[in-house]
Short mmCIF file of C-alpha atoms and ligand atoms in Angstrom, two decimals:
data_model
loop_
_atom_site.label_atom_id
_atom_site.label_comp_id
_atom_site.label_asym_id
_atom_site.label_seq_id
_atom_site.Cartn_x
_atom_site.Cartn_y
_atom_site.Cartn_z
CA MET A 506 40.63 1.88 -11.67
CA ILE A 507 42.86 3.65 -9.16
CA LYS A 508 44.61 2.06 -6.22
CA THR A 509 42.22 2.09 -3.27
CA LYS A 510 42.82 4.73 -0.59
CA PHE A 511 41.81 4.46 3.06
CA VAL A 512 40.68 7.25 5.38
CA PHE A 513 40.41 6.25 9.04
CA VAL A 514 38.25 8.37 11.33
CA SER A 515 38.67 8.19 15.10
CA GLY A 516 36.84 10.00 17.86
CA GLY A 517 38.20 12.00 20.75
CA VAL A 518 37.18 13.45 24.13
CA MET A 519 33.70 11.98 24.29
CA SER A 520 31.17 9.89 22.42
CA SER A 521 27.90 10.99 20.79
CA VAL A 522 29.32 14.18 19.31
CA GLY A 523 28.44 13.30 15.74
CA LYS A 524 31.37 11.20 14.55
CA GLY A 525 28.99 9.04 12.47
CA ILE A 526 27.51 12.12 10.81
CA ALA A 527 30.99 13.55 10.21
CA VAL A 528 32.04 10.26 8.59
CA ALA A 529 28.89 10.09 6.45
CA SER A 530 29.25 13.76 5.45
CA LEU A 531 32.91 13.38 4.59
CA SER A 532 32.11 10.27 2.53
CA LYS A 533 29.35 12.17 0.75
CA LEU A 534 31.74 15.00 0.02
CA LEU A 535 34.43 12.70 -1.39
CA GLN A 536 31.75 11.02 -3.51
CA SER A 537 30.69 14.43 -4.82
CA LYS A 538 34.25 15.01 -6.04
CA GLY A 539 33.85 12.14 -8.51
CA TYR A 540 35.05 9.10 -6.57
CA THR A 541 33.46 5.80 -5.64
CA VAL A 542 33.33 5.76 -1.87
CA CYS A 543 32.33 3.14 0.63
CA THR A 544 32.19 3.37 4.38
CA VAL A 545 33.07 0.76 7.00
CA LYS A 546 32.09 0.79 10.68
CA CYS A 547 34.31 -0.93 13.26
CA GLU A 548 32.43 -1.82 16.44
CA ASN A 549 34.19 -2.53 19.71
CA TYR A 550 31.76 -5.04 21.11
CA LEU A 551 32.11 -8.81 21.16
CA ASN A 552 28.62 -9.42 19.80
CA VAL A 553 29.03 -10.86 16.32
CA ASP A 554 26.30 -8.55 15.06
CA ALA A 555 23.86 -6.06 16.59
CA GLY A 556 20.86 -8.39 16.35
CA THR A 557 20.98 -9.69 19.89
CA ILE A 558 21.58 -6.38 21.66
CA ARG A 559 18.69 -4.89 23.62
CA PRO A 560 17.25 -1.82 21.84
CA THR A 561 17.38 0.31 25.00
CA GLU A 562 21.11 -0.29 25.04
CA HIS A 563 21.93 -0.18 21.38
CA GLY A 564 19.33 1.91 19.57
CA GLU A 565 18.09 0.76 16.19
CA VAL A 566 19.20 -2.48 14.60
CA PHE A 567 19.64 -1.62 10.94
CA VAL A 568 19.31 -4.45 8.41
CA CYS A 569 21.08 -4.61 5.02
CA ASP A 570 19.94 -6.51 1.91
CA ASP A 571 22.18 -9.46 2.75
CA GLY A 572 20.51 -9.78 6.16
CA ILE A 573 23.33 -8.50 8.39
CA GLU A 574 21.97 -6.83 11.52
CA THR A 575 24.03 -3.71 12.07
CA ASP A 576 24.35 -0.44 13.88
CA GLN A 577 22.34 2.64 12.93
CA ASP A 578 25.48 4.28 11.53
CA ILE A 579 25.28 1.90 8.57
CA GLY A 580 21.80 3.33 7.92
CA THR A 581 23.22 6.86 8.01
CA TYR A 582 25.94 5.90 5.52
CA GLU A 583 23.39 4.30 3.17
CA ARG A 584 21.18 7.37 3.31
CA PHE A 585 24.04 9.81 2.73
CA LEU A 586 25.82 7.84 0.00
CA ASP A 587 22.61 6.52 -1.57
CA ARG A 588 24.37 3.14 -1.82
CA SER A 589 23.36 -0.17 -0.33
CA LEU A 590 25.94 -1.65 2.01
CA SER A 591 26.42 -5.19 3.31
CA ARG A 592 28.18 -7.30 5.93
CA ASP A 593 31.47 -6.23 4.33
CA ASN A 594 30.89 -2.75 5.72
CA PHE A 595 30.25 -3.79 9.29
CA ILE A 596 33.04 -5.19 11.47
CA THR A 597 32.66 -6.12 15.13
CA MET A 598 35.41 -7.28 17.49
CA GLY A 599 33.26 -10.40 17.97
CA GLN A 600 33.58 -11.26 14.28
CA ILE A 601 37.33 -10.71 14.40
CA TYR A 602 37.90 -12.94 17.43
CA GLN A 603 35.48 -15.56 16.13
CA THR A 604 37.24 -15.83 12.76
CA VAL A 605 40.73 -15.91 14.23
CA ILE A 606 39.80 -18.54 16.83
CA GLU A 607 37.97 -20.68 14.29
CA ARG A 608 40.95 -20.46 11.95
CA GLU A 609 43.29 -21.48 14.76
CA ARG A 610 41.08 -24.46 15.61
CA SER A 611 41.25 -25.68 12.03
CA PHE A 612 45.04 -25.34 12.02
CA GLY A 613 44.79 -22.34 9.71
CA TYR A 614 47.86 -20.79 11.32
CA GLU A 615 49.83 -24.02 10.83
CA GLY A 616 51.29 -24.20 14.28
CA GLU A 617 52.07 -20.52 14.78
CA ASP A 618 51.65 -18.90 18.18
CA VAL A 619 48.41 -16.98 17.59
CA GLU A 620 48.53 -13.52 19.15
CA ALA A 621 46.32 -10.43 19.24
CA ILE A 622 49.06 -8.64 17.34
CA PRO A 623 49.52 -9.37 14.48
CA HIS A 624 46.70 -11.87 13.98
CA LEU A 625 43.70 -9.81 15.06
CA CYS A 626 45.07 -6.80 13.17
CA ASP A 627 45.71 -8.89 10.03
CA GLU A 628 42.09 -10.00 10.13
CA ILE A 629 40.88 -6.39 10.57
CA ILE A 630 43.08 -5.11 7.74
CA GLY A 631 41.98 -7.97 5.49
CA ARG A 632 38.33 -7.12 6.06
CA ILE A 633 38.78 -3.40 5.46
CA LYS A 634 40.56 -4.11 2.17
CA GLN A 635 37.93 -6.65 1.19
CA ALA A 636 35.17 -4.04 1.69
CA GLY A 637 37.01 -1.74 -0.72
CA ARG A 638 37.49 -4.52 -3.30
CA LYS A 639 33.91 -5.81 -3.14
CA MET A 640 32.43 -2.34 -3.48
CA LYS A 641 34.96 -1.31 -6.13
CA ALA A 642 35.73 1.71 -4.01
CA ASP A 643 38.35 4.31 -4.85
CA ILE A 644 38.22 5.48 -1.27
CA VAL A 645 37.19 3.54 1.84
CA VAL A 646 36.28 5.68 4.85
CA ILE A 647 36.55 3.68 8.09
CA GLU A 648 34.83 4.81 11.28
CA LEU A 649 36.59 3.50 14.37
CA GLY A 650 34.16 2.84 17.19
CA GLY A 651 34.46 4.55 20.57
CA THR A 652 37.05 7.18 21.40
CA ALA A 653 40.85 7.28 21.54
CA GLY A 654 42.23 5.98 24.79
CA GLU A 655 39.84 3.07 25.33
CA TYR A 656 41.35 -0.38 25.61
CA GLN A 657 38.57 -1.97 23.61
CA ASN A 658 39.33 -0.43 20.24
CA ILE A 659 43.09 -0.54 20.42
CA PHE A 660 43.43 -3.26 17.74
CA TYR A 661 41.53 -1.12 15.26
CA TYR A 662 43.86 1.80 15.91
CA GLU A 663 46.83 -0.49 15.66
CA SER A 664 45.53 -1.78 12.31
CA SER A 665 45.24 1.75 10.99
CA ARG A 666 48.79 2.49 12.14
CA ILE A 667 50.12 -0.62 10.41
CA MET A 668 48.26 0.17 7.18
CA LYS A 669 49.70 3.67 7.13
CA LEU A 670 53.18 2.43 7.90
CA ARG A 671 52.99 0.07 4.93
CA ASP A 672 51.60 2.62 2.48
CA LYS A 673 51.70 6.18 3.74
CA ASP A 674 50.54 7.70 0.46
CA SER A 675 47.27 5.79 0.54
CA VAL A 676 46.22 5.97 4.18
CA LEU A 677 45.07 8.96 6.23
CA HIS A 678 43.88 9.49 9.77
CA VAL A 679 41.18 12.02 10.66
CA HIS A 680 40.47 12.69 14.34
CA VAL A 681 37.00 14.03 15.22
CA ALA A 682 37.23 15.51 18.70
CA TYR A 683 35.04 17.70 20.86
CA LEU A 684 35.88 21.15 22.21
CA PRO A 685 33.61 21.81 25.16
CA THR A 686 32.40 25.29 26.15
CA PRO A 687 31.67 24.95 29.88
CA PRO A 688 28.84 27.34 30.79
CA SER A 689 30.70 28.51 33.89
CA VAL A 690 33.68 29.53 31.75
CA GLY A 691 31.85 30.67 28.61
CA GLU A 692 34.89 29.92 26.48
CA MET A 693 35.72 27.06 24.15
CA LYS A 694 38.44 24.88 25.67
CA SER A 695 40.97 23.06 23.51
CA LYS A 696 42.91 21.14 26.16
CA PRO A 697 40.83 17.92 26.05
CA VAL A 698 41.43 17.72 22.30
CA GLN A 699 45.14 18.24 22.76
CA THR A 700 45.17 15.41 25.29
CA SER A 701 43.24 13.19 22.91
CA VAL A 702 45.75 13.80 20.13
CA HIS A 703 48.55 13.02 22.59
CA ILE A 704 46.86 9.68 23.27
CA LEU A 705 46.93 9.01 19.53
CA ASN A 706 50.58 10.03 19.40
CA SER A 707 51.39 7.61 22.22
CA ILE A 708 50.07 4.73 20.12
CA GLY A 709 52.06 5.83 17.11
CA ILE A 710 49.38 7.79 15.26
CA GLN A 711 49.75 11.38 14.13
CA PRO A 712 46.40 12.53 12.74
CA ASP A 713 46.51 14.22 9.33
CA PHE A 714 43.35 16.21 10.03
CA LEU A 715 41.46 17.31 13.07
CA VAL A 716 37.71 17.88 12.87
CA ALA A 717 36.87 20.27 15.68
CA ARG A 718 33.36 19.42 16.82
CA ALA A 719 31.97 22.13 19.04
CA GLN A 720 28.95 24.22 19.77
CA HIS A 721 30.55 27.07 17.84
CA GLU A 722 32.99 27.69 15.02
CA VAL A 723 36.61 27.11 16.11
CA ASP A 724 38.26 30.54 16.11
CA LYS A 725 41.71 31.60 14.92
CA LYS A 726 43.27 31.61 18.36
CA ARG A 727 42.21 28.09 19.21
CA ARG A 728 42.99 26.82 15.74
CA GLU A 729 46.56 28.08 16.14
CA ARG A 730 46.87 26.62 19.60
CA LEU A 731 45.58 23.25 18.43
CA ALA A 732 47.94 23.30 15.46
CA MET A 733 50.88 24.07 17.72
CA PHE A 734 50.16 21.48 20.40
CA CYS A 735 48.83 18.78 18.11
CA ASN A 736 51.74 19.10 15.73
CA MET A 737 49.60 20.00 12.72
CA ASP A 738 49.07 22.63 10.06
CA ALA A 739 46.37 25.15 11.08
CA ASP A 740 44.76 24.55 7.67
CA ASP A 741 44.25 20.91 8.52
CA ILE A 742 41.99 21.76 11.42
CA ILE A 743 38.42 21.67 10.17
CA SER A 744 35.65 23.45 12.00
CA ASN A 745 32.46 21.45 12.58
CA PRO A 746 30.11 23.50 14.78
CA ASP A 747 26.51 22.59 15.67
CA LEU A 748 24.37 23.26 12.58
CA HIS A 749 20.71 23.46 11.67
CA SER A 750 20.56 19.90 10.32
CA ILE A 751 22.81 16.94 9.63
CA TYR A 752 22.60 17.80 5.91
CA ASP A 753 24.50 21.04 6.53
CA VAL A 754 27.60 19.23 7.75
CA ALA A 755 28.83 18.19 4.28
CA ILE A 756 28.27 21.77 3.10
CA LYS A 757 30.22 23.17 6.06
CA LEU A 758 33.10 20.78 5.39
CA ASP A 759 33.00 21.70 1.69
CA GLU A 760 33.33 25.41 2.51
CA GLN A 761 36.69 24.55 4.06
CA ASP A 762 37.79 22.45 1.05
CA PHE A 763 38.08 19.42 3.29
CA ALA A 764 37.69 16.89 0.48
CA GLU A 765 40.22 18.71 -1.72
CA LYS A 766 42.73 18.75 1.13
CA ILE A 767 42.24 15.02 1.71
CA LEU A 768 42.50 14.19 -1.99
CA LYS A 769 45.72 16.17 -2.24
CA LYS A 770 47.33 14.19 0.57
CA ILE A 771 46.39 10.87 -1.03
CA HIS A 772 47.49 12.11 -4.45
CA LEU A 773 44.11 12.28 -6.16
CA LYS A 774 42.58 15.13 -8.15
CA THR A 775 39.13 16.62 -7.77
CA LYS A 776 37.20 15.17 -10.69
CA SER A 777 33.85 16.87 -10.25
CA LYS A 778 31.96 19.10 -7.87
CA ASP A 779 28.40 18.10 -7.50
CA LEU A 780 26.68 18.76 -4.26
CA THR A 781 23.75 20.58 -5.90
CA ASP A 782 20.96 18.18 -4.91
CA TRP A 783 22.34 17.92 -1.40
CA ARG A 784 22.40 21.71 -1.03
CA LYS A 785 18.82 21.91 -2.30
CA LEU A 786 17.78 19.34 0.27
CA ALA A 787 19.55 21.19 3.09
CA ASN A 788 17.68 24.34 2.03
CA VAL A 789 14.31 22.60 2.05
CA VAL A 790 15.06 21.21 5.52
CA LYS A 791 15.87 24.72 6.69
CA SER A 792 12.91 26.50 5.12
CA VAL A 793 9.98 24.10 5.48
CA GLU A 794 7.63 25.38 8.14
CA LYS A 795 4.31 23.59 8.05
CA GLU A 796 4.10 20.79 10.58
CA LEU A 797 2.21 17.55 10.11
CA PRO A 798 1.15 15.82 13.34
CA ILE A 799 1.96 12.12 13.10
CA ALA A 800 1.45 9.65 15.93
CA VAL A 801 4.01 6.89 16.38
CA VAL A 802 2.49 4.31 18.69
CA GLY A 803 4.53 1.57 20.31
CA LYS A 804 6.55 0.65 23.33
CA TYR A 805 10.18 1.19 24.33
CA PHE A 806 9.83 4.93 23.95
CA SER A 807 11.26 5.82 27.26
CA THR A 808 13.96 4.73 29.62
CA GLY A 809 14.12 6.70 32.83
CA ASP A 810 13.47 10.29 31.85
CA TYR A 811 14.59 9.93 28.23
CA VAL A 812 12.64 9.21 25.07
CA LEU A 813 14.38 6.65 22.91
CA GLY A 814 13.86 8.10 19.47
CA ASP A 815 17.09 6.38 18.45
CA VAL A 816 15.42 2.98 18.43
CA TYR A 817 13.38 4.11 15.43
CA VAL A 818 15.83 6.42 13.73
CA SER A 819 15.18 4.99 10.24
CA VAL A 820 11.41 5.34 10.69
CA LEU A 821 11.89 8.93 11.77
CA GLU A 822 14.21 9.69 8.86
CA SER A 823 11.83 8.05 6.36
CA LEU A 824 8.96 10.18 7.64
CA LYS A 825 11.10 13.28 7.29
CA HIS A 826 12.17 12.38 3.73
CA ALA A 827 8.56 11.86 2.67
CA CYS A 828 7.38 15.02 4.43
CA TRP A 829 10.03 17.27 2.89
CA LEU A 830 9.12 16.00 -0.56
CA ASN A 831 5.56 17.04 0.20
CA GLY A 832 6.54 20.47 1.58
CA VAL A 833 5.87 19.77 5.27
CA LYS A 834 7.83 18.53 8.28
CA PRO A 835 6.68 15.85 10.68
CA LYS A 836 5.70 16.74 14.21
CA LEU A 837 5.99 13.39 15.89
CA TYR A 838 4.00 12.32 18.90
CA TRP A 839 5.68 9.27 20.43
CA ILE A 840 2.81 7.57 22.18
CA ASP A 841 3.48 4.82 24.67
CA SER A 842 0.80 2.23 23.98
CA GLU A 843 0.47 1.39 27.67
CA LYS A 844 -0.93 4.89 28.13
CA ILE A 845 -3.61 4.11 25.54
CA GLU A 846 -4.48 0.98 27.50
CA ALA A 847 -5.04 3.19 30.53
CA ASP A 848 -6.72 6.25 28.99
CA GLY A 849 -8.20 5.12 25.67
CA ALA A 850 -7.04 6.04 22.17
CA GLU A 851 -9.02 9.20 21.49
CA LYS A 852 -7.14 11.29 24.04
CA TYR A 853 -3.90 10.75 22.15
CA LEU A 854 -4.99 10.27 18.55
CA LYS A 855 -7.69 12.84 17.94
CA GLY A 856 -6.51 15.41 15.40
CA MET A 857 -3.56 13.34 14.18
CA ALA A 858 -2.89 13.44 10.44
CA GLY A 859 -1.74 9.83 10.43
CA MET A 860 -0.47 7.03 12.61
CA VAL A 861 2.54 4.72 12.34
CA VAL A 862 3.10 1.54 14.31
CA PRO A 863 6.75 0.53 13.97
CA GLY A 864 8.39 -2.87 14.53
CA GLY A 865 8.60 -4.48 17.93
CA PHE A 866 8.77 -7.68 19.91
CA GLY A 867 6.95 -9.23 22.86
CA SER A 868 3.60 -8.62 24.46
CA ARG A 869 4.01 -5.46 26.54
CA GLY A 870 1.66 -2.67 25.43
CA ILE A 871 0.17 -4.72 22.62
CA GLU A 872 -3.49 -4.27 23.55
CA GLY A 873 -2.97 -0.49 23.53
CA ILE A 874 -1.62 -0.65 19.99
CA ILE A 875 -4.60 -2.73 18.87
CA GLN A 876 -6.94 -0.16 20.45
CA ALA A 877 -5.10 2.58 18.57
CA VAL A 878 -5.54 0.70 15.29
CA THR A 879 -9.29 0.40 15.94
CA TYR A 880 -9.45 4.15 16.46
CA VAL A 881 -7.67 5.10 13.23
CA ARG A 882 -9.57 2.46 11.24
CA GLU A 883 -12.93 3.73 12.45
CA ASN A 884 -11.99 7.40 12.12
CA ASN A 885 -10.46 7.15 8.65
CA ILE A 886 -7.03 8.32 9.83
CA PRO A 887 -4.25 7.09 7.51
CA TYR A 888 -2.41 4.12 9.01
CA PHE A 889 0.99 2.68 8.21
CA GLY A 890 2.03 -0.51 10.04
CA LEU A 891 5.64 -1.65 9.83
CA CYS A 892 6.29 -5.33 10.54
CA TYR A 893 4.73 -5.69 14.01
CA GLY A 894 2.42 -2.87 12.90
CA MET A 895 1.18 -5.06 10.06
CA GLN A 896 0.70 -8.07 12.33
CA LEU A 897 -1.20 -6.07 14.94
CA ALA A 898 -3.42 -4.50 12.27
CA THR A 899 -4.25 -8.00 11.04
CA ILE A 900 -5.17 -9.01 14.59
CA GLU A 901 -7.36 -5.92 14.95
CA VAL A 902 -9.25 -6.68 11.73
CA ALA A 903 -9.63 -10.34 12.73
CA ARG A 904 -11.04 -9.45 16.13
CA ASN A 905 -13.25 -6.51 15.26
CA LEU A 906 -14.32 -7.06 11.66
CA ALA A 907 -14.19 -10.83 11.27
CA GLY A 908 -15.49 -11.55 14.75
CA LEU A 909 -12.60 -13.84 15.69
CA LYS A 910 -12.73 -13.07 19.38
CA ASN A 911 -9.32 -12.74 21.06
CA ALA A 912 -7.51 -13.50 17.80
CA ASN A 913 -3.80 -13.05 18.36
CA SER A 914 -0.24 -13.74 17.31
CA THR A 915 1.30 -16.84 18.84
CA GLU A 916 4.15 -14.56 19.91
CA ILE A 917 1.73 -12.91 22.35
CA ASN A 918 -0.54 -15.81 23.21
CA PRO A 919 0.73 -19.23 22.09
CA LYS A 920 -2.61 -20.80 23.01
CA THR A 921 -4.89 -18.39 21.15
CA LYS A 922 -7.91 -19.94 19.48
CA TYR A 923 -7.38 -17.84 16.35
CA PRO A 924 -3.64 -17.59 15.60
CA VAL A 925 -3.95 -15.15 12.69
CA ILE A 926 -0.22 -14.47 13.02
CA HIS A 927 1.87 -17.54 13.72
CA ILE A 928 5.40 -18.82 13.73
CA MET A 929 6.89 -20.81 10.86
CA PRO A 930 8.00 -24.34 11.88
CA ASP A 931 11.68 -23.70 11.09
CA GLN A 932 11.63 -20.55 13.21
CA GLU A 933 10.03 -22.44 16.09
CA LYS A 934 12.83 -25.00 16.05
CA LYS A 935 15.39 -22.20 16.29
CA LEU A 936 13.67 -20.65 19.27
CA LEU A 937 13.40 -23.97 21.09
CA SER A 938 17.13 -24.55 20.73
CA ARG A 939 17.93 -20.94 21.78
CA ASP A 940 19.46 -20.33 18.35
CA TYR A 941 18.85 -16.59 18.48
CA GLY A 942 21.70 -15.00 16.54
CA ALA A 943 20.92 -14.01 12.91
CA THR A 944 18.12 -16.57 12.68
CA MET A 945 15.06 -14.43 11.93
CA ARG A 946 13.73 -13.97 8.41
CA LEU A 947 16.33 -11.37 7.53
CA GLY A 948 17.36 -9.13 4.66
CA ALA A 949 16.00 -8.64 1.16
CA TRP A 950 13.07 -10.73 -0.07
CA ASP A 951 11.19 -10.28 -3.32
CA CYS A 952 7.52 -9.40 -3.18
CA SER A 953 4.94 -9.51 -5.99
CA LEU A 954 2.35 -6.78 -5.93
CA VAL A 955 -1.31 -7.07 -6.86
CA LYS A 956 -2.55 -4.59 -9.47
CA GLY A 957 -5.19 -2.12 -8.43
CA THR A 958 -3.98 -1.89 -4.83
CA LYS A 959 -2.51 1.07 -2.95
CA ALA A 960 0.84 -0.71 -2.73
CA HIS A 961 0.99 -1.29 -6.48
CA GLU A 962 -0.02 2.27 -7.13
CA ALA A 963 2.69 3.61 -4.79
CA TYR A 964 5.57 1.54 -6.16
CA GLY A 965 4.41 1.60 -9.78
CA GLU A 966 5.98 -1.85 -10.21
CA ASN A 967 4.88 -5.47 -10.18
CA LYS A 968 7.79 -6.81 -8.21
CA ILE A 969 9.76 -5.18 -5.43
CA SER A 970 12.41 -6.17 -2.92
CA GLU A 971 12.30 -5.14 0.74
CA ARG A 972 14.21 -5.94 3.91
CA HIS A 973 12.85 -8.15 6.69
CA ARG A 974 13.53 -8.88 10.36
CA HIS A 975 10.92 -11.03 12.07
CA ARG A 976 9.99 -14.58 13.06
CA TYR A 977 6.21 -14.55 12.80
CA GLU A 978 4.03 -14.44 9.65
CA PHE A 979 0.48 -13.97 8.47
CA ASN A 980 -1.40 -17.28 8.84
CA ASN A 981 -2.85 -18.21 5.44
CA ASP A 982 -5.59 -20.32 7.09
CA TYR A 983 -7.35 -17.04 7.84
CA LYS A 984 -6.78 -15.33 4.51
CA THR A 985 -10.21 -15.94 2.95
CA LYS A 986 -12.02 -15.07 6.13
CA LEU A 987 -10.20 -11.77 6.48
CA GLU A 988 -10.55 -10.92 2.79
CA LYS A 989 -14.29 -11.31 3.15
CA VAL A 990 -14.38 -8.44 5.65
CA GLY A 991 -12.32 -6.03 3.56
CA LEU A 992 -8.69 -6.99 4.09
CA VAL A 993 -6.75 -6.93 0.84
CA VAL A 994 -3.57 -8.94 0.47
CA SER A 995 -1.71 -6.64 -1.89
CA GLY A 996 1.76 -8.18 -1.77
CA THR A 997 3.04 -11.73 -1.36
CA SER A 998 6.28 -13.64 -1.84
CA PRO A 999 6.58 -14.54 -5.55
CA ASP A 1000 5.34 -18.10 -4.82
CA GLY A 1001 2.25 -16.57 -3.20
CA HIS A 1002 2.95 -18.27 0.09
CA LEU A 1003 4.06 -15.47 2.42
CA VAL A 1004 1.79 -12.48 2.91
CA GLU A 1005 3.94 -9.34 2.74
CA ILE A 1006 1.44 -6.46 2.50
CA VAL A 1007 -2.15 -6.04 3.68
CA GLU A 1008 -4.51 -3.12 3.11
CA LEU A 1009 -8.07 -2.27 3.94
CA LYS A 1010 -10.84 -1.55 1.48
CA ASN A 1011 -13.08 1.41 2.31
CA HIS A 1012 -10.39 3.32 4.14
CA PRO A 1013 -8.45 6.34 2.83
CA TRP A 1014 -5.04 4.74 3.50
CA PHE A 1015 -4.54 1.70 5.68
CA VAL A 1016 -1.45 -0.32 4.78
CA GLY A 1017 0.59 -2.81 6.79
CA VAL A 1018 3.84 -4.31 5.57
CA GLN A 1019 5.61 -7.37 6.90
CA PHE A 1020 8.96 -5.83 5.95
CA HIS A 1021 10.84 -2.69 7.01
CA PRO A 1022 10.52 -0.08 4.25
CA GLU A 1023 12.26 2.43 6.53
CA PHE A 1024 15.59 0.76 5.75
CA LYS A 1025 15.39 1.76 2.10
CA SER A 1026 14.23 5.37 2.21
CA ARG A 1027 16.87 7.88 1.15
CA PRO A 1028 16.71 11.67 1.66
CA LEU A 1029 16.86 12.34 -2.06
CA ARG A 1030 14.65 9.32 -2.87
CA PRO A 1031 11.89 8.94 -0.27
CA HIS A 1032 10.30 5.51 -0.02
CA PRO A 1033 7.13 5.19 -2.16
CA LEU A 1034 4.98 3.90 0.70
CA PHE A 1035 6.11 6.61 3.12
CA ARG A 1036 5.55 9.16 0.37
CA GLU A 1037 1.96 8.00 -0.23
CA PHE A 1038 1.23 7.67 3.48
CA ILE A 1039 2.29 11.28 4.02
CA LYS A 1040 0.22 12.43 1.03
CA ALA A 1041 -2.81 10.73 2.53
CA ALA A 1042 -2.05 12.24 5.94
CA ILE A 1043 -1.85 15.74 4.45
CA PHE A 1044 -5.13 15.13 2.61
CA ASN A 1045 -6.72 13.93 5.83
CA LEU A 1046 -6.07 17.24 7.55
CA SER A 1047 -6.90 19.44 4.57
N1 LIG B 2542 7.79 -9.53 16.75
C1 LIG B 2542 7.39 -9.70 15.38
C2 LIG B 2542 8.05 -10.91 14.75
O1 LIG B 2542 9.08 -11.36 15.20
C3 LIG B 2542 7.65 -8.45 14.57
C4 LIG B 2542 9.09 -8.13 14.45
C5 LIG B 2542 9.36 -6.74 13.97
O2 LIG B 2542 8.50 -5.86 14.04
N2 LIG B 2542 10.56 -6.48 13.49
O3 LIG B 2542 7.55 -11.41 13.77
#
């Protein structure tokens, strides 16, 4: 095993320019050269994890096997690297402060004056190295949250500086910065990037590479100017223009030998060159034309004038993976369930190939979702319910097939006469004591599948493991009653106690899962349930 190398990636000029995708693509590329790579995300916020942050503010909460609730970037890394990550790969400033303060309280610093520098930085460096060790990584790529020049991330930058100072042959700094092309000027401007690099310089960091994110290819003139003013070799400026899809980024970086250049600076050789499957995928993404109309029904889809697709990024990606495999691309209709409450389901769902109800919390828009489920059940439209989507489908069946009038989840109506979805006693205790952080049923749980069901057929296995994030569960008191009207419990916890998957008899494809399969779909390995759902949706329209 080689000595672990560390590649830090910072952002410049502005946020949301694709730093996460650049990091994931670079990691993918280094992996394709024959190295074991892992990625670490450093968040600036003081939340200990992402679990308690409002979705409209944060986007998706991505869950790993070990139950850590993280940022959507971790999902991107998992999908690109086809590797499962864990809490070792997700650092927040909250975790750093919490650990240092707890250590101080238990006299862990033995009377020292505990300071941000070096103690916070030591903790950050220790965690980054630990991620590399635990994942047996040759190369750790670390994404620094935010952009250069913020106060909030300064300890991460300082940690990267210290690591490089201690071992300059093993540590590199890549700066991903944006070159705007103001419409009024019509020309790509490099000054903001120069300023951003100067900010890095002022905190003791000279980037080794600059990734020039821009609408267009960075041209020779600007490359030379950037090299001159940023104190770099023109060859070390990598062009990263807007591309057809996120899968093209690794290919674009590869054209410029980015990985080879990095490996050379950290004294490693290129061991292999295998980006074949990735290239094939990028080609499929580019060439697939046929669109499959899929309805995604839920709430939270808009804030102000914007649709919040980000909240369900893994669902969206999973649908895409499954569609591409089947030679189509999804045309998604994000349907706000409150609109269904007002106008009825038919207006929005007629002609859809399939419908997905993703995870969610609380009671807003719930009746609209239940109405939508009735529509697809009665009209034989394939249905896939994810977590809340499984619970609401159960409620629909209870109300409309089993005659349990006003059946509900105790999350929505604690006093319901028929609590077909209810809270587990230990979860209730946590809620009563406001113990909200990391207390749901989280992470990977085993599930035994029942032969002869759609779920068993899709997975082709008797036992699976899937990731969870919820407090409420199927109430076994109603199992027999619901089975009598056609509900099939096709997956349970190995002890048979927790219902994990339900299906409907006499329907082309109606499956609800208590877990989140979207967290395990990978572009080159679509999730079996998404794959089968899409197959059924295609069949429905054919
Ligand atoms: N609100 C439901 C629960 O807590 C479902 C959660 C989800 O969809 N992730 O059980």
